[in-house]
Coordinates of C-alpha atoms and ligand atoms in Angstrom, one line a residue:
X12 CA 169.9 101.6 73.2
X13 CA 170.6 103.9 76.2
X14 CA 167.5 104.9 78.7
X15 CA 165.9 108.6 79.3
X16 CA 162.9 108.0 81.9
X17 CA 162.6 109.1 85.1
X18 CA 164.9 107.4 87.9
X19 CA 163.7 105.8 90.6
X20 CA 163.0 108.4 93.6
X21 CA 165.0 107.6 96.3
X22 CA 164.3 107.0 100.0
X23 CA 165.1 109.8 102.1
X24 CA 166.8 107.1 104.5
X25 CA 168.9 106.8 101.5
X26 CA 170.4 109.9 100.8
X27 CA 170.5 110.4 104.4
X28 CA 173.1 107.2 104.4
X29 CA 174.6 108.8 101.5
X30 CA 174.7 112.5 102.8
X31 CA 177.6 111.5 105.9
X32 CA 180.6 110.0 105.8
X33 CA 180.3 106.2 106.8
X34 CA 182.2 104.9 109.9
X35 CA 183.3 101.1 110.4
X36 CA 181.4 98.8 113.0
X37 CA 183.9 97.6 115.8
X38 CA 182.9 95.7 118.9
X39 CA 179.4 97.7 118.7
X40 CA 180.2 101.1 117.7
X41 CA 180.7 103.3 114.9
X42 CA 184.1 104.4 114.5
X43 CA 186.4 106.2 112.2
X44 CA 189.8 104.8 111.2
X45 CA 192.5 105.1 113.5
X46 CA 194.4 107.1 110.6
X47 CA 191.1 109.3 110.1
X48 CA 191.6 108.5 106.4
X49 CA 188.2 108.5 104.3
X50 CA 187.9 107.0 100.6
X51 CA 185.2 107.5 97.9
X52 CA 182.9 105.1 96.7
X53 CA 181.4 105.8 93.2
X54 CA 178.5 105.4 91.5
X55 CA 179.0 103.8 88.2
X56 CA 176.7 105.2 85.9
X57 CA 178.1 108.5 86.1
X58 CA 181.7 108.3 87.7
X59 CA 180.8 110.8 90.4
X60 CA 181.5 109.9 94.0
X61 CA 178.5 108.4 95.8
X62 CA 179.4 109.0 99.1
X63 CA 182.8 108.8 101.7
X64 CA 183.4 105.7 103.7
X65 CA 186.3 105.4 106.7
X66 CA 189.3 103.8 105.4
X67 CA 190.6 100.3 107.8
X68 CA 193.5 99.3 107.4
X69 CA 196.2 97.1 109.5
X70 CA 195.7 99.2 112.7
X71 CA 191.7 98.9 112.5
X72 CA 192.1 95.0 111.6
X73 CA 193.7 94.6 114.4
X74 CA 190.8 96.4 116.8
X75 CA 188.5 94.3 115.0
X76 CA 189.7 91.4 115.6
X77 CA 190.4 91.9 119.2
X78 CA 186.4 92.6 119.7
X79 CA 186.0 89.4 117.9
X80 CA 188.4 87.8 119.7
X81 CA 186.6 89.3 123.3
X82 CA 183.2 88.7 122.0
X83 CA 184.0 84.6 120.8
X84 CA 185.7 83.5 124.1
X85 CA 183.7 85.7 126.9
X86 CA 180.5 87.8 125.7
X87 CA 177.4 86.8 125.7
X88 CA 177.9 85.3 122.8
X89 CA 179.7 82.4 124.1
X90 CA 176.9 81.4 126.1
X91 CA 173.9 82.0 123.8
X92 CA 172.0 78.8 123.4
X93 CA 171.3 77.3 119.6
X94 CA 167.9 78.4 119.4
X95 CA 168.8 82.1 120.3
X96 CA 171.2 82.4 117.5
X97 CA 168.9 81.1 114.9
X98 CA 166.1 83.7 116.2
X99 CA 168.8 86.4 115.9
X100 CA 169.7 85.0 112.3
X101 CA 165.6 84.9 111.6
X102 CA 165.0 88.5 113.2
X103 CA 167.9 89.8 110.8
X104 CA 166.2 88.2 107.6
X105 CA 163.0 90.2 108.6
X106 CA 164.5 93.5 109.1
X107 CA 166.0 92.8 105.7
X108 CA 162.9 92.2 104.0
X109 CA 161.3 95.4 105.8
X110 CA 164.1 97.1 104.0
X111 CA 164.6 95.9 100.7
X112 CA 163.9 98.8 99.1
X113 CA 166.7 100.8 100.8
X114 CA 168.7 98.5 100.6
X115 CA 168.1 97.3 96.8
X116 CA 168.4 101.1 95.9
X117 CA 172.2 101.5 97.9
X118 CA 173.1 98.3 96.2
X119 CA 172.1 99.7 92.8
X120 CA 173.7 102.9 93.3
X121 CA 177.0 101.8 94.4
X122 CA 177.3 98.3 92.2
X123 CA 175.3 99.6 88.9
X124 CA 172.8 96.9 88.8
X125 CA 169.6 97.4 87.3
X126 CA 167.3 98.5 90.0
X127 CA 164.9 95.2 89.4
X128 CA 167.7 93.0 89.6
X129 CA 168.6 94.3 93.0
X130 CA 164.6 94.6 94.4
X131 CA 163.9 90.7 93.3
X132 CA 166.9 89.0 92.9
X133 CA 169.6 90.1 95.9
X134 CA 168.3 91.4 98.7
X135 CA 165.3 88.7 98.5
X136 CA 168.4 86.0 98.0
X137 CA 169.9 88.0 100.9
X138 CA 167.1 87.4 103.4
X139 CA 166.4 84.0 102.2
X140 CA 170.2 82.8 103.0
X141 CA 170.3 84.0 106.6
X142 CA 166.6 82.2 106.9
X143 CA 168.1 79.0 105.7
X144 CA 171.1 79.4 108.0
X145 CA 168.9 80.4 111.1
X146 CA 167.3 76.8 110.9
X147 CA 170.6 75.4 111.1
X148 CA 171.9 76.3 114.3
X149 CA 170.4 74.0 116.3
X150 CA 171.4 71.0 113.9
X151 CA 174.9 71.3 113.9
X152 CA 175.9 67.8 115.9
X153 CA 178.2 65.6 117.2
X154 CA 178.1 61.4 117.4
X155 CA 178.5 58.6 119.3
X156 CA 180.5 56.3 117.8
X157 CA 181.4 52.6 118.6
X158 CA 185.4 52.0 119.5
X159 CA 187.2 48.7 118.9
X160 CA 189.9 49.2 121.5
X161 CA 189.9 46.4 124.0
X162 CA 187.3 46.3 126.5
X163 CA 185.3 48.5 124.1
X164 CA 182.4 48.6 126.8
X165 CA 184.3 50.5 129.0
X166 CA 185.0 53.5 126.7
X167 CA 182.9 56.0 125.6
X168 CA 183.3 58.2 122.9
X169 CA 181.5 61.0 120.7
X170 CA 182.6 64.1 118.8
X171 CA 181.0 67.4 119.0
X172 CA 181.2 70.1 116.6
X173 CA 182.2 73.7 117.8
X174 CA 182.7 76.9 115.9
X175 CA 186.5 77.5 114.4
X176 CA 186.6 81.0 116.1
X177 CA 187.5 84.0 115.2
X178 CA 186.8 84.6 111.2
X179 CA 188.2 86.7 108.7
X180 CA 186.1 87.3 105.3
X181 CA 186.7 89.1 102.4
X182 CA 184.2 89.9 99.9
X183 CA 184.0 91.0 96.5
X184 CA 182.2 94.0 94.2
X185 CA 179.8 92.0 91.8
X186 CA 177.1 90.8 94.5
X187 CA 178.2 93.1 97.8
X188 CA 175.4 92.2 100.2
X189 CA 174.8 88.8 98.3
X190 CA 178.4 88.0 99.6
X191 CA 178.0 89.2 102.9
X192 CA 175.3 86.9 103.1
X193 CA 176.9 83.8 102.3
X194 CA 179.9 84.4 104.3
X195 CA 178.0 85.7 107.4
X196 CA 174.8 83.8 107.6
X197 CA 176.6 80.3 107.9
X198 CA 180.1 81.8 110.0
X199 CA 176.7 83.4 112.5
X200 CA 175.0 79.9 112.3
X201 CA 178.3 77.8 113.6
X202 CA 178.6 80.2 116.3
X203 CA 181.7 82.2 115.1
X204 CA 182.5 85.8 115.4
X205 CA 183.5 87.6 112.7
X206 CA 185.9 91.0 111.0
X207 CA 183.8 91.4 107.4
X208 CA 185.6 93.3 104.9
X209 CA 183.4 94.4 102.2
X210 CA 185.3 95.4 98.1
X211 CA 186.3 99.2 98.2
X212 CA 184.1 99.5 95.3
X213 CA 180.6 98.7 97.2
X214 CA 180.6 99.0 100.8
X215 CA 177.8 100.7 101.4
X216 CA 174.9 97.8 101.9
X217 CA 177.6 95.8 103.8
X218 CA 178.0 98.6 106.2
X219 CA 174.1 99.5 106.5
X220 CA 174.1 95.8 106.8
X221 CA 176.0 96.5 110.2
X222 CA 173.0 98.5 111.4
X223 CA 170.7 95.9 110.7
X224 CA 172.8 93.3 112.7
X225 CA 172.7 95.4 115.6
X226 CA 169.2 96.6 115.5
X227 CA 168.5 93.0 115.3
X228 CA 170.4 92.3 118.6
X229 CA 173.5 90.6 118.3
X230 CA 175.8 91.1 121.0
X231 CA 178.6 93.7 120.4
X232 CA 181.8 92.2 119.2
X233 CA 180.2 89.7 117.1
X234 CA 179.7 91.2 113.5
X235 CA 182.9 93.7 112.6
X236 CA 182.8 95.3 109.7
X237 CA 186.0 96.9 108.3
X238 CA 185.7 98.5 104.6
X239 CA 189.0 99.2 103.0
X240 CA 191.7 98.7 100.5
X241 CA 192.6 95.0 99.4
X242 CA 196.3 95.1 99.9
X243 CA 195.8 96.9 103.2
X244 CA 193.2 95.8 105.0
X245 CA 192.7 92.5 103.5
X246 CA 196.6 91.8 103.6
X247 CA 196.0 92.9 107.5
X248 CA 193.1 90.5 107.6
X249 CA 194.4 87.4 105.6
X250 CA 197.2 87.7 107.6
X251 CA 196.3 88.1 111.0
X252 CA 197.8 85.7 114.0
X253 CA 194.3 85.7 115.7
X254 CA 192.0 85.3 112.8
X255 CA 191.3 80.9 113.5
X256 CA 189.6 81.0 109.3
X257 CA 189.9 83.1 106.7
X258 CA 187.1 82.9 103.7
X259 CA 187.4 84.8 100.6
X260 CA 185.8 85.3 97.3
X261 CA 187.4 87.5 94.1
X262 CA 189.9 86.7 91.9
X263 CA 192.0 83.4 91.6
X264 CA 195.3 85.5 92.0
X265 CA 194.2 87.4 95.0
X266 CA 192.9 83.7 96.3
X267 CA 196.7 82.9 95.6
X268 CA 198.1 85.9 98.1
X269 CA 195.3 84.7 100.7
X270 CA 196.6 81.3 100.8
X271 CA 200.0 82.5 101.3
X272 CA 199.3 85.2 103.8
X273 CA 197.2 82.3 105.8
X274 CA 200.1 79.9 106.4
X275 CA 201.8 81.8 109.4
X276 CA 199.3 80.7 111.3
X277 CA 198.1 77.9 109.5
X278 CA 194.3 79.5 109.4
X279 CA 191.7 77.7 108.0
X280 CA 191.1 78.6 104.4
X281 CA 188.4 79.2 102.0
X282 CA 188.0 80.3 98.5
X283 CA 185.8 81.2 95.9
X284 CA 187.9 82.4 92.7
X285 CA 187.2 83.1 89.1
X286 CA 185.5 81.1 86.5
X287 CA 185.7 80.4 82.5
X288 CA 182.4 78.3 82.6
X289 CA 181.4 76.4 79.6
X290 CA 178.1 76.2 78.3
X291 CA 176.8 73.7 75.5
X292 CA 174.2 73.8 73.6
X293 CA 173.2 70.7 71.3
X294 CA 171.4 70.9 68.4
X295 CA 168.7 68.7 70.0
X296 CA 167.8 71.3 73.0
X297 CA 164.8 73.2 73.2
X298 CA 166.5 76.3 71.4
X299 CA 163.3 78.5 72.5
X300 CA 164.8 77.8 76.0
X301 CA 168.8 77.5 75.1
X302 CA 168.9 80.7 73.6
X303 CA 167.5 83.1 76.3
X304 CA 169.4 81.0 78.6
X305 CA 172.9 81.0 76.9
X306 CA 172.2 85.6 76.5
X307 CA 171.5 85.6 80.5
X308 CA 173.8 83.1 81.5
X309 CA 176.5 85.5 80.1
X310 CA 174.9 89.2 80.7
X311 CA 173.2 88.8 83.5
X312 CA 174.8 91.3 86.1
X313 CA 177.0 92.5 83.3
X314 CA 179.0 89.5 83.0
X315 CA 180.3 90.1 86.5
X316 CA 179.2 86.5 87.7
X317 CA 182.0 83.8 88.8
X318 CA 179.5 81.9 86.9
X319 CA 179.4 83.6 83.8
X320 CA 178.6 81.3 80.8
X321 CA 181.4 83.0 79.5
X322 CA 182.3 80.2 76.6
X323 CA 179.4 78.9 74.5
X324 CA 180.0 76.0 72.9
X325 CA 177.3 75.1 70.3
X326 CA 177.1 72.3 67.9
X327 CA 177.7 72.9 64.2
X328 CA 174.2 71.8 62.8
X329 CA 172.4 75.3 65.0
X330 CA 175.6 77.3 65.6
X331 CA 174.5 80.3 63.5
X332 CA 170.9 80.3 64.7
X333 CA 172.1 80.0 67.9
X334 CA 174.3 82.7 68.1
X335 CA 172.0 85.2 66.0
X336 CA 169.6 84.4 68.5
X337 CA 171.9 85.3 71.2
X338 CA 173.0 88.5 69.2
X339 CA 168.9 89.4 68.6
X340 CA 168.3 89.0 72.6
X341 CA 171.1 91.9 73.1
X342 CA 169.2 94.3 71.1
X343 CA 166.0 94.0 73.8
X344 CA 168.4 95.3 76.8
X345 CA 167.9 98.5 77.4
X346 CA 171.5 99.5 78.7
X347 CA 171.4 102.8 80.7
X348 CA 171.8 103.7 84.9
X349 CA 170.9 101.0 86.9
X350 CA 168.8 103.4 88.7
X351 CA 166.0 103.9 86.0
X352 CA 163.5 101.1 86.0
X353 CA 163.9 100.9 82.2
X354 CA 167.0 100.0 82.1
X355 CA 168.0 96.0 82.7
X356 CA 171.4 96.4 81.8
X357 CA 174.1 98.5 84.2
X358 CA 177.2 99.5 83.8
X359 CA 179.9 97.6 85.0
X360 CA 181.3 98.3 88.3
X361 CA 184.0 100.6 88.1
X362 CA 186.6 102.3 85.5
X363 CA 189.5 99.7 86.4
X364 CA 186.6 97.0 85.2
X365 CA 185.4 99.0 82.2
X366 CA 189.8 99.6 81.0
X367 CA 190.0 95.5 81.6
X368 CA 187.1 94.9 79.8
X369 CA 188.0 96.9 77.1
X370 CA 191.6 95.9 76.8
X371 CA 190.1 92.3 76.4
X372 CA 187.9 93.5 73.5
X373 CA 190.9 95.1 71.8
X374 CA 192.9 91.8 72.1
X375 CA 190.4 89.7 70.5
X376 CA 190.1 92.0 68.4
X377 CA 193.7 91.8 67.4
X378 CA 193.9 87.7 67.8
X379 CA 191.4 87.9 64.7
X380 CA 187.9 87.6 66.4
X381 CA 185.0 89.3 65.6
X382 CA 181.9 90.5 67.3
X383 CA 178.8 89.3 65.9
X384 CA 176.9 92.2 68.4
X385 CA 178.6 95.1 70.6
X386 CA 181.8 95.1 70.9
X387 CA 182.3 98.7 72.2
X388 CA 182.2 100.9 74.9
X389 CA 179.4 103.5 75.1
X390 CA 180.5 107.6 74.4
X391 CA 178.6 108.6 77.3
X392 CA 179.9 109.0 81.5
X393 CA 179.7 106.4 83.6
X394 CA 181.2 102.7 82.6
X395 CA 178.5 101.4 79.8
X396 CA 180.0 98.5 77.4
X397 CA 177.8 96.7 75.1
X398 CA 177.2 93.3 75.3
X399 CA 179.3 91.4 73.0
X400 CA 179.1 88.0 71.3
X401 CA 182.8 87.0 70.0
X402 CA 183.2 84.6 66.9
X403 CA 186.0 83.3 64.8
X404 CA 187.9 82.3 68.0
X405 CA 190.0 79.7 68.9
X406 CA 191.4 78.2 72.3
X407 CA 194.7 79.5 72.2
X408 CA 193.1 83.1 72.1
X409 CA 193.8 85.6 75.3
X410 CA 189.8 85.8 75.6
X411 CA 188.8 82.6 75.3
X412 CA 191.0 81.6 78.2
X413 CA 190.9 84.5 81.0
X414 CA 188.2 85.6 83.1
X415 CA 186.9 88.7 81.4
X416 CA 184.1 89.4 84.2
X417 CA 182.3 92.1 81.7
X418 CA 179.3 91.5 79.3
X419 CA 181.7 89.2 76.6
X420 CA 181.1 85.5 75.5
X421 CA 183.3 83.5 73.1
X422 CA 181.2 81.2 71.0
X423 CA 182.6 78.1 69.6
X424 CA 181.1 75.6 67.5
X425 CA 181.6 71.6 67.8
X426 CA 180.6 68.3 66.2
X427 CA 180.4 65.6 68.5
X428 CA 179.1 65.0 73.0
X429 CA 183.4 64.1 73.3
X430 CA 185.0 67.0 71.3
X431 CA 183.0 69.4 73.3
X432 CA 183.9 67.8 76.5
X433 CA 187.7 68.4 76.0
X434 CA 187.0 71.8 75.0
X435 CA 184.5 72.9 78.2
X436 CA 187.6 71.1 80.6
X437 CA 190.2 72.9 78.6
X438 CA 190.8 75.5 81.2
X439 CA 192.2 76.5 84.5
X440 CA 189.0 77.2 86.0
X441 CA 186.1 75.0 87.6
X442 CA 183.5 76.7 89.0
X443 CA 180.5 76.3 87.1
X444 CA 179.2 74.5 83.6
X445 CA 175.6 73.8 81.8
X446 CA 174.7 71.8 79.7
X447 CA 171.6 72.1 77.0
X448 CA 169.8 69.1 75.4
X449 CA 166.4 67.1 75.2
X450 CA 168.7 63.4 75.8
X451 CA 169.2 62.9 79.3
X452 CA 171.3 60.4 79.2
X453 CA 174.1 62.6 77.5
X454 CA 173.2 65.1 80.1
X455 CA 173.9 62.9 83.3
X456 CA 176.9 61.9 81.4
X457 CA 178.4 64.5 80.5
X458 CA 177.3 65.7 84.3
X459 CA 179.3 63.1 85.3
X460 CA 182.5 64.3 83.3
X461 CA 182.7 68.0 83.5
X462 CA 185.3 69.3 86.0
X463 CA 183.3 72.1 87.6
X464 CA 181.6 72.6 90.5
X465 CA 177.8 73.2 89.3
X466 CA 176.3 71.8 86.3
X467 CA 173.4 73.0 85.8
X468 CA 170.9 71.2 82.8
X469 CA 168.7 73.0 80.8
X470 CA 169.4 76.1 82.8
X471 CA 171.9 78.9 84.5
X472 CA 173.1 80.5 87.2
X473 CA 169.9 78.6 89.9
X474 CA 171.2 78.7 93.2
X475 CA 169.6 78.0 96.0
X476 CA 170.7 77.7 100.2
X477 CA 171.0 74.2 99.8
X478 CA 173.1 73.7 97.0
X479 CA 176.6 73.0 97.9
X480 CA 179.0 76.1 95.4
X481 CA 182.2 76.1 94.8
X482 CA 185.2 74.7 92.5
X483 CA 186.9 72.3 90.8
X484 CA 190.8 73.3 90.5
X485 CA 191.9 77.1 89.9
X486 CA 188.1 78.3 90.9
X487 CA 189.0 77.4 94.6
X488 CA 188.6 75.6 97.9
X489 CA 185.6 74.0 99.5
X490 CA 182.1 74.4 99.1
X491 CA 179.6 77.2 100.6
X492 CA 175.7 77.3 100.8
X493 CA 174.0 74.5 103.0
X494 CA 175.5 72.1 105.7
X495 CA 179.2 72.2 103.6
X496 CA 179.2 76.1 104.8
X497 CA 179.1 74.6 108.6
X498 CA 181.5 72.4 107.7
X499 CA 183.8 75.5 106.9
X500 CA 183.0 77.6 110.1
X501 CA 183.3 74.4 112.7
X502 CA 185.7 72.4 113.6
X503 CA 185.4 68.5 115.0
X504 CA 186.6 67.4 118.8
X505 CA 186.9 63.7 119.6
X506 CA 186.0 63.4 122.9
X507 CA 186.9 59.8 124.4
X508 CA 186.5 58.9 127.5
X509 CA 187.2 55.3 130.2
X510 CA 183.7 55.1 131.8
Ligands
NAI627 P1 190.0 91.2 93.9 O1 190.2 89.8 94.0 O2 191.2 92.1 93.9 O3 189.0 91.8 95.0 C1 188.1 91.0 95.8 C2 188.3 91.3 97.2 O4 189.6 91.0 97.6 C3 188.1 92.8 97.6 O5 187.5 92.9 98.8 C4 189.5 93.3 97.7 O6 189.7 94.5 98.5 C5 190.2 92.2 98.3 N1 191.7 92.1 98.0 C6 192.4 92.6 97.0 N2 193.7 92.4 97.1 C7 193.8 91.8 98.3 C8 195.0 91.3 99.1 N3 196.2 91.4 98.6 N4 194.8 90.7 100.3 C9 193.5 90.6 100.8 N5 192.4 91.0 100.1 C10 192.6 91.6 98.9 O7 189.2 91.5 92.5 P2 189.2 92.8 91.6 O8 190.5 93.5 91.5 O9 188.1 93.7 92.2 O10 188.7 92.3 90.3 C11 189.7 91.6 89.4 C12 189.1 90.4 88.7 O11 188.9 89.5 89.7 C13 187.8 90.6 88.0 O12 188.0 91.1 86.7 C14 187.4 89.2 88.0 O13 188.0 88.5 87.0 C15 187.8 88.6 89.3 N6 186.8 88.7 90.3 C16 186.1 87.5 90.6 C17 185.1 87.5 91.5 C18 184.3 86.3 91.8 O14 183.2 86.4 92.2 N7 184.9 85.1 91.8 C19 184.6 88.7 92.2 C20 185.4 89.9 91.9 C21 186.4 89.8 91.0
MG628 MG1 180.8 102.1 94.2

């Protein structure tokens, strides 16, 4: 199963990234932590360190969010017109595209992801999010609206919609500059400045992200970017007097510490948390379709998605051809270094992920399941587990119920369009959800009954600028992606006025 061609030969701009210790951006510059600390960032298909990054914490929060605080209320920032924001916005999405190799092959060597996935899925997804977000910014209105007070003729009122402030946002490991994206492109759009703190596991396209925001001339203070520990400079962030919003994606029980940290000063707060998503397949789908679909919707990106099909939920009459054609697509992936075009499945991200991963197997394992395919971790460096497909579970089960964010899917059969719909809802989580079958009137209704976020019919994990992401109960708060992203980054003034 494991790769042996040639890797990719890398850009000399990235080893030259690579070669030097990385500083944080603050109001403009490069600067090294105020503690002159430094921490590594690996690369996960060996376990050696990829390169050094400066270390924020509280005291470099808190410089970041005074240049955001300068560049918001005075800069020339505050005064740049609508149309100017969205050409900066547009002018970043092409220096992205000029770059995508660079930037694909820092994503692939600090993340794991397969080389491909990075070249045509993120950074393309990257560019195409601060496109959508550049058209925006000169749509973002106010009305008129019509009072009933007395003498309603002689009043005059409208609301107008201006940017919450100063932001905070904190980004996980599993999609690094794919996150940055959705958090900055729409905070950029409103008209917001912002302190970016990338995961300590993958800073490094966030940070050459930085350069790319500059080159592309945003005014100093506007973009901060402050890689560092979670409980240090993400506590700092979270719970920062000055920060107006705080927007975070990762897990649901750092989402938990977040809200908390956010009610001193009542910030505004956003979160995208963990998933469990069910996917059903009926025996009357297109199975030539289902059963690619169901393999990717759970390996894709390792099983590191929020969305991760994660429980598969087939009915009886096709269960076992289902699943051994699930198990028969994991013998085409070619698992090996993300950074050898032959390989289109990574490693996961890091060894805490690879010992949590693991531990899950060992508990299904124990709780009675059994893996139809994989099942193990690989005996070579770096933090390779196989794709696994677990059956003979049940819903009280430790892996059926928590987010394992690896390569692992539970696979449950059912009978009937009700049984399964207790089983998909029966769980914390509500991000995501699909839904397989020729009959479309079972598919709207079931649509119409699923608590999550996304359905998606007769396909997974299609997202796109304008569709609104985000989820139902422990899979967070509000929705990101299209005009509900504004939504998060502005706040509404009333203006009402005797004329
Ligand atoms: P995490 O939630 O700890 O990390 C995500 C981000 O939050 C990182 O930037 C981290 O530095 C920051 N962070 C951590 N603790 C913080 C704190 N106390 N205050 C402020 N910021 C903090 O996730 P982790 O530990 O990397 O992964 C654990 C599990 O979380 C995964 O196994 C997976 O189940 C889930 N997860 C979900 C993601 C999603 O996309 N919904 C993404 C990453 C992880
Ligand atoms: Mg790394």
């Amino acid at each position: 199963m494991a790769t042996t061609t040639a890797p990719v030969q890398l850009e000399s701009s990235v080893t030259e990234f690579l070669r030097i210790p990385r500083k944080m951006l603050i109001g403009g510059n490069w600067v090294e932590a105020v503690s002159g600390k430094t921490f590594e960032s690996y690369d996960p298909s060996t376990g050696e360190v990829l390169a050094r990054v400066a270390e924020g914490a509280g005291e470099d929060i808190d410089l970041a969010v005074k240049a955001a605080r300068a560049a918001f209320e005075k800069g020339e920032w505050a005064k740049i017109s609508p149309a100017q924001r969205g050409k900066l916005l547009w002018k970043l999405a092409d220096l992205i595209d000029q770059h995508t190799e660079e930037l694909a092959q820092l994503e692939t060597l600090d993340n794991g992801k397969p080389i491909m996935t990075s070249r045509k899925g993120d950074i393309p997804a990257v560019s195409d999010m601060f496109r959508h977000y550049a058209g925006w910014t000169d749509k973002i209105s106010g009305s008129t609206l019509p009072l009933s007070a007395p003498e309603p003729d002689k009043f005059f009122a409208y609301t107008r919609r201006e940017p919450v402030g100063v932001v905070g946002q904190i980004i996980p490991w599993n999609y690094p500059l794919v996150m940055a994206s959705w958090k900055l492109a729409p905070a950029l759009a409103s008209g917001c400045t912002v302190v970016l703190k990338p995961a300590e596991q993958t800073p490094l396209t966030a940070l050459r992200l930085g350069e790319l925001i500059l080159e592309a001339g945003f005014p100093d203070g506007v973009v901060n970017i402050v890689p560092g520990f979670g409980e240090t400079a993400g506590a700092a962030l979270a719970a920062h007097p000055d920060v107006d919003k705080i927007a975070f994606t990762g897990s649901t029980e750092v989402g938990r510490l977040i809200a908390k940290a956010a009610t001193a000063n009542l910030k505004k707060v956003s979160l995208e948390l963990g998933g469990k998503s069910p996917n059903v397949v009926f025996a009357d789908a297109d199975l030539e379709r289902a059963i690619p679909g169901s393999a990717a919707a759970i390996f894709y990106n390792q099983g590191q998605s929020c969305t991760a099909g994660s429980r598969l939920f087939v009915q009886k009459s096709v269960f076992d051809r289902v699943i051994d054609g699930v198990a028969e697509q994991t013998k085409k992936f070619k698992l090996g270094p993300g950074i050898d075009p032959a390989s289109n499945q990574g490693p996961v991200v890091s060894k805490e992920q690879l010992e949590r991963v693991c531990g899950y197997l060992d508990s299904g394992r124990r709780d009675g399941a059994k893996a139809v395919v994989g099942g193990r971790k690989l005996d070579r460096p770096g933090y390779f587990v196989e794709p696994t497909v677990l059956v003979d579970v049940n819903p009280e089960m430790k892996v059926v119920r928590e987010e394992i964010f690896g390569p692992v899917v539970t696979a449950i059969p059912f009978d009937s369009p009700d049984d399964v719909l207790s089983f998909a809802n029966d769980t914390a989580y509500g991000l995501a959800s699909a839904v397989w079958t020729r009959d479309i009137s079972k598919a709207h209704q079931l649509a119409a009954k699923l608590k999550a976020g996304t359905v998606w019919i007769n396909c997974y994990n299609v997202f796109d600028p304008v569709l609104p992401f985000g989820g139902y109960k422990q899979s967070g708060w509000g929705r990101e992606m299209g005009f509900d992203a504004i939504e998060l980054y502005t706040e509404v003034k009333s203006v009402c006025a005797r004329i």
